[in-house]
Short mmCIF file of C-alpha atoms and ligand atoms in Angstrom, two decimals:
data_model
loop_
_atom_site.label_atom_id
_atom_site.label_comp_id
_atom_site.label_asym_id
_atom_site.label_seq_id
_atom_site.Cartn_x
_atom_site.Cartn_y
_atom_site.Cartn_z
CA MET V 61 103.58 -16.47 87.90
CA SER V 62 103.81 -14.73 91.22
CA PRO V 63 101.93 -11.40 91.07
CA THR V 64 103.68 -8.06 91.98
CA PHE V 65 102.29 -6.29 94.73
CA ARG V 66 102.60 -2.58 95.67
CA HIS V 67 100.23 -2.17 98.65
CA ILE V 68 100.87 -5.63 100.44
CA ARG V 69 103.60 -7.88 101.27
CA TYR V 70 103.00 -11.67 101.08
CA ASP V 71 105.85 -13.97 102.80
CA LEU V 72 106.23 -17.52 104.50
CA PRO V 73 107.29 -16.78 107.97
CA ALA V 74 106.85 -20.33 109.31
CA PRO V 75 106.19 -24.03 108.12
CA GLY V 76 102.88 -23.93 106.72
CA VAL V 77 102.06 -20.21 107.26
CA ALA V 78 101.55 -17.51 104.78
CA ARG V 79 101.42 -14.00 105.85
CA ILE V 80 99.86 -11.33 104.00
CA THR V 81 100.66 -7.80 105.28
CA LEU V 82 98.58 -4.56 104.33
CA ALA V 83 101.75 -2.42 103.50
CA ARG V 84 100.04 0.95 103.12
CA GLY V 85 100.67 2.03 106.84
CA GLU V 86 101.31 5.87 105.93
CA ALA V 87 97.33 5.94 104.79
CA ARG V 88 96.51 3.84 107.71
CA ASN V 89 95.87 1.22 105.11
CA ALA V 90 92.85 2.82 103.72
CA GLN V 91 91.63 0.35 101.00
CA ASN V 92 91.83 1.34 97.52
CA ALA V 93 90.73 -0.98 94.97
CA ARG V 94 94.28 -1.90 94.00
CA LEU V 95 94.88 -2.88 97.16
CA LEU V 96 91.87 -4.95 97.60
CA TYR V 97 92.66 -7.06 94.40
CA GLU V 98 96.32 -7.60 95.65
CA LEU V 99 94.85 -9.08 98.84
CA ASN V 100 92.57 -11.25 96.57
CA ASP V 101 95.46 -12.09 94.75
CA ALA V 102 97.48 -12.83 97.74
CA PHE V 103 94.94 -15.16 99.23
CA ASP V 104 94.93 -16.85 95.88
CA VAL V 105 98.49 -17.54 95.99
CA ALA V 106 98.39 -18.95 99.62
CA ALA V 107 95.05 -21.12 98.76
CA ARG V 108 96.76 -22.52 96.12
CA ASP V 109 100.01 -23.44 97.66
CA ASP V 110 99.57 -26.81 99.00
CA ALA V 111 102.31 -26.06 101.63
CA VAL V 112 100.20 -23.34 103.09
CA ARG V 113 97.65 -24.70 105.65
CA CYS V 114 96.70 -21.32 107.56
CA ILE V 115 97.10 -17.71 106.41
CA VAL V 116 97.81 -14.84 108.81
CA LEU V 117 96.40 -11.42 107.74
CA CYS V 118 98.32 -8.45 109.42
CA ALA V 119 98.91 -4.71 108.73
CA ASP V 120 101.49 -2.24 108.96
CA GLY V 121 101.28 0.97 110.92
CA PRO V 122 99.36 1.93 114.25
CA HIS V 123 96.11 1.27 112.57
CA PHE V 124 94.87 -1.94 110.93
CA SER V 125 92.78 -0.27 108.49
CA ALA V 126 91.00 2.88 108.26
CA GLY V 127 88.32 1.64 105.73
CA HIS V 128 87.79 2.42 102.22
CA ASP V 129 89.69 5.20 100.58
CA LEU V 130 87.16 7.48 99.72
CA ARG V 131 89.57 9.57 97.09
CA ASP V 132 90.19 6.55 94.90
CA SER V 133 88.44 5.75 91.88
CA PHE V 134 87.17 2.35 92.69
CA VAL V 135 85.63 1.96 89.10
CA ALA V 136 88.84 2.62 87.07
CA GLU V 137 90.71 -0.41 89.00
CA LEU V 138 87.72 -2.39 88.22
CA ASP V 139 87.77 -1.58 84.54
CA ARG V 140 91.43 -2.79 84.68
CA ARG V 141 90.77 -6.07 86.46
CA GLU V 142 89.42 -9.49 85.53
CA PRO V 143 86.25 -9.72 88.17
CA VAL V 144 86.25 -12.38 90.66
CA GLY V 145 82.15 -12.40 90.21
CA THR V 146 79.80 -12.40 87.43
CA TRP V 147 77.82 -9.30 88.19
CA CYS V 148 80.16 -6.72 85.88
CA GLY V 149 78.02 -3.95 84.18
CA TYR V 150 79.99 -1.26 86.49
CA HIS V 151 79.03 1.50 84.35
CA ALA V 152 75.21 0.83 83.81
CA ALA V 153 73.10 3.79 84.55
CA GLY V 154 71.29 4.56 87.81
CA ALA V 155 71.60 2.01 90.86
CA GLU V 156 72.38 -0.52 88.70
CA GLY V 157 76.32 0.35 88.22
CA VAL V 158 77.02 1.20 91.76
CA MET V 159 75.25 -2.07 92.95
CA SER V 160 77.53 -4.27 90.58
CA GLN V 161 80.65 -2.39 91.53
CA GLU V 162 80.01 -2.96 95.21
CA ASN V 163 78.74 -6.45 94.93
CA GLU V 164 82.26 -7.32 92.93
CA LEU V 165 84.69 -5.02 95.26
CA PHE V 166 83.11 -5.07 98.50
CA LEU V 167 80.69 -7.94 99.17
CA GLY V 168 82.05 -10.38 96.78
CA LEU V 169 85.70 -10.06 97.90
CA SER V 170 84.83 -10.09 101.17
CA GLU V 171 82.68 -13.17 101.19
CA ARG V 172 85.15 -14.93 98.80
CA TRP V 173 87.92 -14.49 101.52
CA ARG V 174 85.35 -15.85 104.09
CA ASN V 175 84.92 -18.88 102.39
CA LEU V 176 88.70 -19.57 101.45
CA PRO V 177 89.06 -23.49 102.10
CA LYS V 178 91.89 -22.52 104.59
CA PRO V 179 92.16 -21.22 108.19
CA THR V 180 92.72 -17.42 108.27
CA VAL V 181 94.09 -15.64 111.16
CA ALA V 182 93.85 -11.87 111.40
CA ALA V 183 96.29 -9.74 113.68
CA VAL V 184 94.55 -6.56 114.39
CA GLN V 185 96.45 -3.31 116.19
CA GLY V 186 95.01 0.23 116.18
CA LYS V 187 91.54 0.98 114.54
CA ALA V 188 89.68 -1.15 112.02
CA ILE V 189 87.07 1.19 110.91
CA SER V 190 83.87 0.14 108.58
CA GLY V 191 85.65 -1.21 105.47
CA GLY V 192 88.29 -2.49 107.79
CA LEU V 193 86.10 -4.71 109.20
CA MET V 194 85.20 -6.10 106.08
CA LEU V 195 88.92 -7.36 106.07
CA VAL V 196 89.08 -8.61 109.76
CA TRP V 197 85.16 -10.15 109.80
CA PRO V 198 85.91 -12.57 107.17
CA CYS V 199 89.09 -14.05 108.92
CA ASP V 200 88.20 -17.25 111.05
CA LEU V 201 89.89 -16.15 113.95
CA ILE V 202 90.91 -12.64 115.32
CA VAL V 203 93.98 -11.87 117.59
CA ALA V 204 93.93 -8.25 118.87
CA ALA V 205 96.62 -6.01 120.20
CA GLU V 206 95.47 -4.18 123.55
CA ASP V 207 94.88 -1.11 121.73
CA ALA V 208 92.70 -2.35 118.64
CA GLN V 209 89.25 -0.64 118.27
CA PHE V 210 86.59 -1.67 116.47
CA VAL V 211 84.15 0.65 114.70
CA ASP V 212 81.64 1.09 111.88
CA ILE V 213 80.66 4.67 111.08
CA THR V 214 78.53 3.94 107.73
CA VAL V 215 75.36 5.17 109.58
CA GLU V 216 76.95 8.54 110.27
CA MET V 217 77.39 8.67 106.54
CA GLY V 218 73.40 7.79 105.97
CA ILE V 219 74.27 4.09 104.79
CA PRO V 220 72.77 1.38 106.89
CA GLY V 221 76.20 -0.51 107.69
CA THR V 222 79.09 -1.87 105.55
CA GLU V 223 78.26 -4.18 102.56
CA PHE V 224 79.86 -6.86 104.04
CA PHE V 225 77.19 -7.13 106.76
CA HIS V 226 78.27 -9.33 109.26
CA HIS V 227 77.46 -7.71 112.31
CA PRO V 228 74.94 -9.92 113.77
CA TRP V 229 77.38 -13.01 113.20
CA GLU V 230 80.12 -10.97 115.21
CA LEU V 231 78.20 -9.63 118.06
CA PRO V 232 74.98 -9.93 120.21
CA ALA V 233 72.14 -8.03 118.37
CA ARG V 234 71.97 -5.25 120.81
CA ILE V 235 75.58 -4.65 120.90
CA ALA V 236 75.67 -4.63 116.79
CA LYS V 237 72.60 -2.20 116.84
CA GLU V 238 74.63 0.14 119.08
CA MET V 239 77.83 -0.09 117.13
CA LEU V 240 75.62 0.71 113.89
CA PHE V 241 73.45 3.56 115.63
CA ALA V 242 75.66 5.31 117.65
CA SER V 243 79.10 4.45 115.91
CA ARG V 244 80.24 2.78 119.34
CA SER V 245 83.92 1.91 119.13
CA LEU V 246 84.46 -1.56 120.63
CA ASP V 247 87.68 -2.14 122.28
CA ALA V 248 89.61 -5.03 122.41
CA GLN V 249 88.59 -6.44 125.60
CA GLU V 250 84.97 -5.70 124.57
CA ALA V 251 85.28 -7.33 121.42
CA HIS V 252 86.69 -10.53 123.20
CA ARG V 253 84.12 -10.51 125.76
CA TYR V 254 81.63 -10.57 122.97
CA GLY V 255 83.26 -13.31 121.34
CA MET V 256 84.29 -11.54 118.35
CA VAL V 257 87.80 -11.91 119.13
CA ASN V 258 89.71 -14.77 120.21
CA HIS V 259 92.83 -13.22 122.15
CA VAL V 260 93.85 -10.15 123.16
CA VAL V 261 97.58 -9.70 123.70
CA PRO V 262 100.19 -6.88 124.27
CA ALA V 263 100.90 -4.89 121.21
CA ALA V 264 104.37 -5.88 121.15
CA ASP V 265 103.71 -9.65 121.28
CA LEU V 266 101.12 -9.50 118.42
CA MET V 267 102.93 -11.12 115.56
CA ARG V 268 104.80 -13.49 117.71
CA ARG V 269 101.55 -14.87 119.30
CA THR V 270 99.59 -14.63 116.14
CA LEU V 271 102.40 -16.70 114.33
CA GLN V 272 102.44 -19.12 117.50
CA LEU V 273 98.43 -19.71 116.94
CA ALA V 274 98.87 -20.16 112.91
CA GLY V 275 101.52 -22.54 113.37
CA ARG V 276 99.59 -24.62 115.86
CA ILE V 277 96.78 -24.73 113.25
CA ALA V 278 99.07 -25.32 110.25
CA ALA V 279 100.45 -28.74 112.10
CA ARG V 280 96.98 -30.18 111.86
CA PRO V 281 95.91 -32.35 108.74
CA SER V 282 94.72 -29.89 105.56
CA LEU V 283 91.57 -31.95 105.13
CA ALA V 284 90.38 -31.78 108.38
CA LEU V 285 91.41 -28.17 108.67
CA ARG V 286 89.06 -27.62 105.57
CA LEU V 287 86.27 -29.49 106.58
CA ALA V 288 86.11 -28.23 110.02
CA LYS V 289 86.02 -24.66 108.68
CA GLU V 290 83.22 -25.57 105.74
CA SER V 291 81.16 -27.18 108.96
CA VAL V 292 81.17 -24.09 111.15
CA ASN V 293 80.35 -21.77 108.16
CA ALA V 294 77.48 -24.03 107.13
CA ALA V 295 76.32 -23.75 110.37
CA GLU V 296 76.42 -20.07 110.22
CA ASP V 297 74.50 -19.97 106.85
CA ALA V 298 72.04 -22.66 108.06
CA GLY V 299 71.19 -19.85 110.38
CA GLY V 300 70.11 -17.47 107.64
CA ARG V 301 73.63 -15.68 107.45
CA THR V 302 73.41 -15.68 103.38
CA SER V 303 70.07 -14.55 103.00
CA ALA V 304 70.18 -11.74 105.64
CA MET V 305 73.33 -10.48 104.43
CA ALA V 306 71.69 -10.42 100.69
CA THR V 307 69.07 -8.33 102.40
CA ALA V 308 71.31 -5.96 104.13
CA PHE V 309 73.45 -5.48 101.04
CA ALA V 310 70.15 -4.52 99.28
CA HIS V 311 69.34 -1.95 102.11
CA HIS V 312 72.76 -0.45 101.69
CA GLN V 313 72.21 0.17 97.98
CA LEU V 314 68.88 1.89 98.72
CA GLY V 315 70.91 4.33 100.75
CA HIS V 316 73.32 4.93 98.02
CA SER V 317 70.39 5.49 95.68
CA HIS V 318 68.42 7.69 98.29
CA TYR V 319 71.44 10.27 98.32
CA ARG V 320 71.89 9.98 94.59
CA GLN V 321 68.27 10.93 93.85
CA LEU V 322 68.32 13.46 96.56
CA HIS V 323 71.86 15.04 95.94
CA GLY V 324 73.70 13.25 93.25
CA THR V 325 76.31 11.78 95.91
CA MET V 326 76.79 8.22 97.24
CA ILE V 327 76.59 9.15 100.85
CA ASP V 328 75.26 12.06 102.97
CA PRO V 329 76.69 15.10 101.76
CA ASP V 330 76.82 16.45 105.13
CA PHE V 331 79.24 13.90 105.80
CA LEU V 332 81.13 14.57 102.73
CA ALA V 333 81.48 18.17 104.07
CA ARG V 334 82.82 17.08 107.20
CA PHE V 335 85.29 14.57 105.50
CA ALA V 336 86.46 17.28 102.83
CA GLY V 337 87.27 19.58 106.17
CA ALA V 338 89.04 16.70 107.61
CA ALA V 339 90.89 16.24 104.48
CA THR V 340 92.81 19.19 104.92
CA ARG V 341 94.22 17.44 108.00
CA PRO V 342 96.88 14.58 108.41
CA ARG V 343 95.94 11.69 106.39
CA GLU V 344 95.31 9.56 109.79
CA GLU V 345 92.73 11.74 110.82
CA THR V 346 90.21 10.85 107.75
CA PRO V 347 87.71 7.88 108.26
ZN1 ZN P 566 78.55 1.23 99.43
#
């Protein structure tokens, strides 16, 4: 039975191609837990459909994704969902519950999508901020509109990077560090120069060019596609990706624990105060 979606759309725009669209454009596609699980359900639908050989991830509105919706009660949705991972224990005291929630919802989902056995192509316009990168980076290929911008503001929050810490596999180390240390925003051309993006196209051509690429991929034999993907991913993992990400995730949790001990908050309270001020402005102004 097909799942019912509120925050995404799912369609089959071309032979062999499934398209998943983030449909929360009015909120800059900020990610609440329901959106993330719907996205996961849609990836599963595409993965289980033998007629689908390539999956496109795109977004409504001027911006791909503003990151996590800080107003959402992530744990309430977690309680309603069947977990994709095995950690659970979301309500455990201290660091344990938070680490379990984020292992399931952020690291677990993004890593799961990275390992889907079919090629995925992200089409990105406007801003992809912090959690937005955790939707873009798990995709195998990235097509960026000329106005695309990629930015991680988590260090401003007092946290050392996103839960799915893929920065060193996407960018040269010094660029990754500057992105983290100084919240440096990479535009589409810079991201292309560093190999993070496959193609930069005019915004008006983003979907056409992405579907063109996806269609070319979908014409290839499915087994060769799966094995080619597994082979490249295995090379990244042989380079230490998995263990380095586990370390980064632990550091991320230490950041949350630090602020909980000091202030009872998940992140730097100064950032939260600035965010609360921003919340009185239009929604698209908030991270
Ligand atoms: Zn976190």
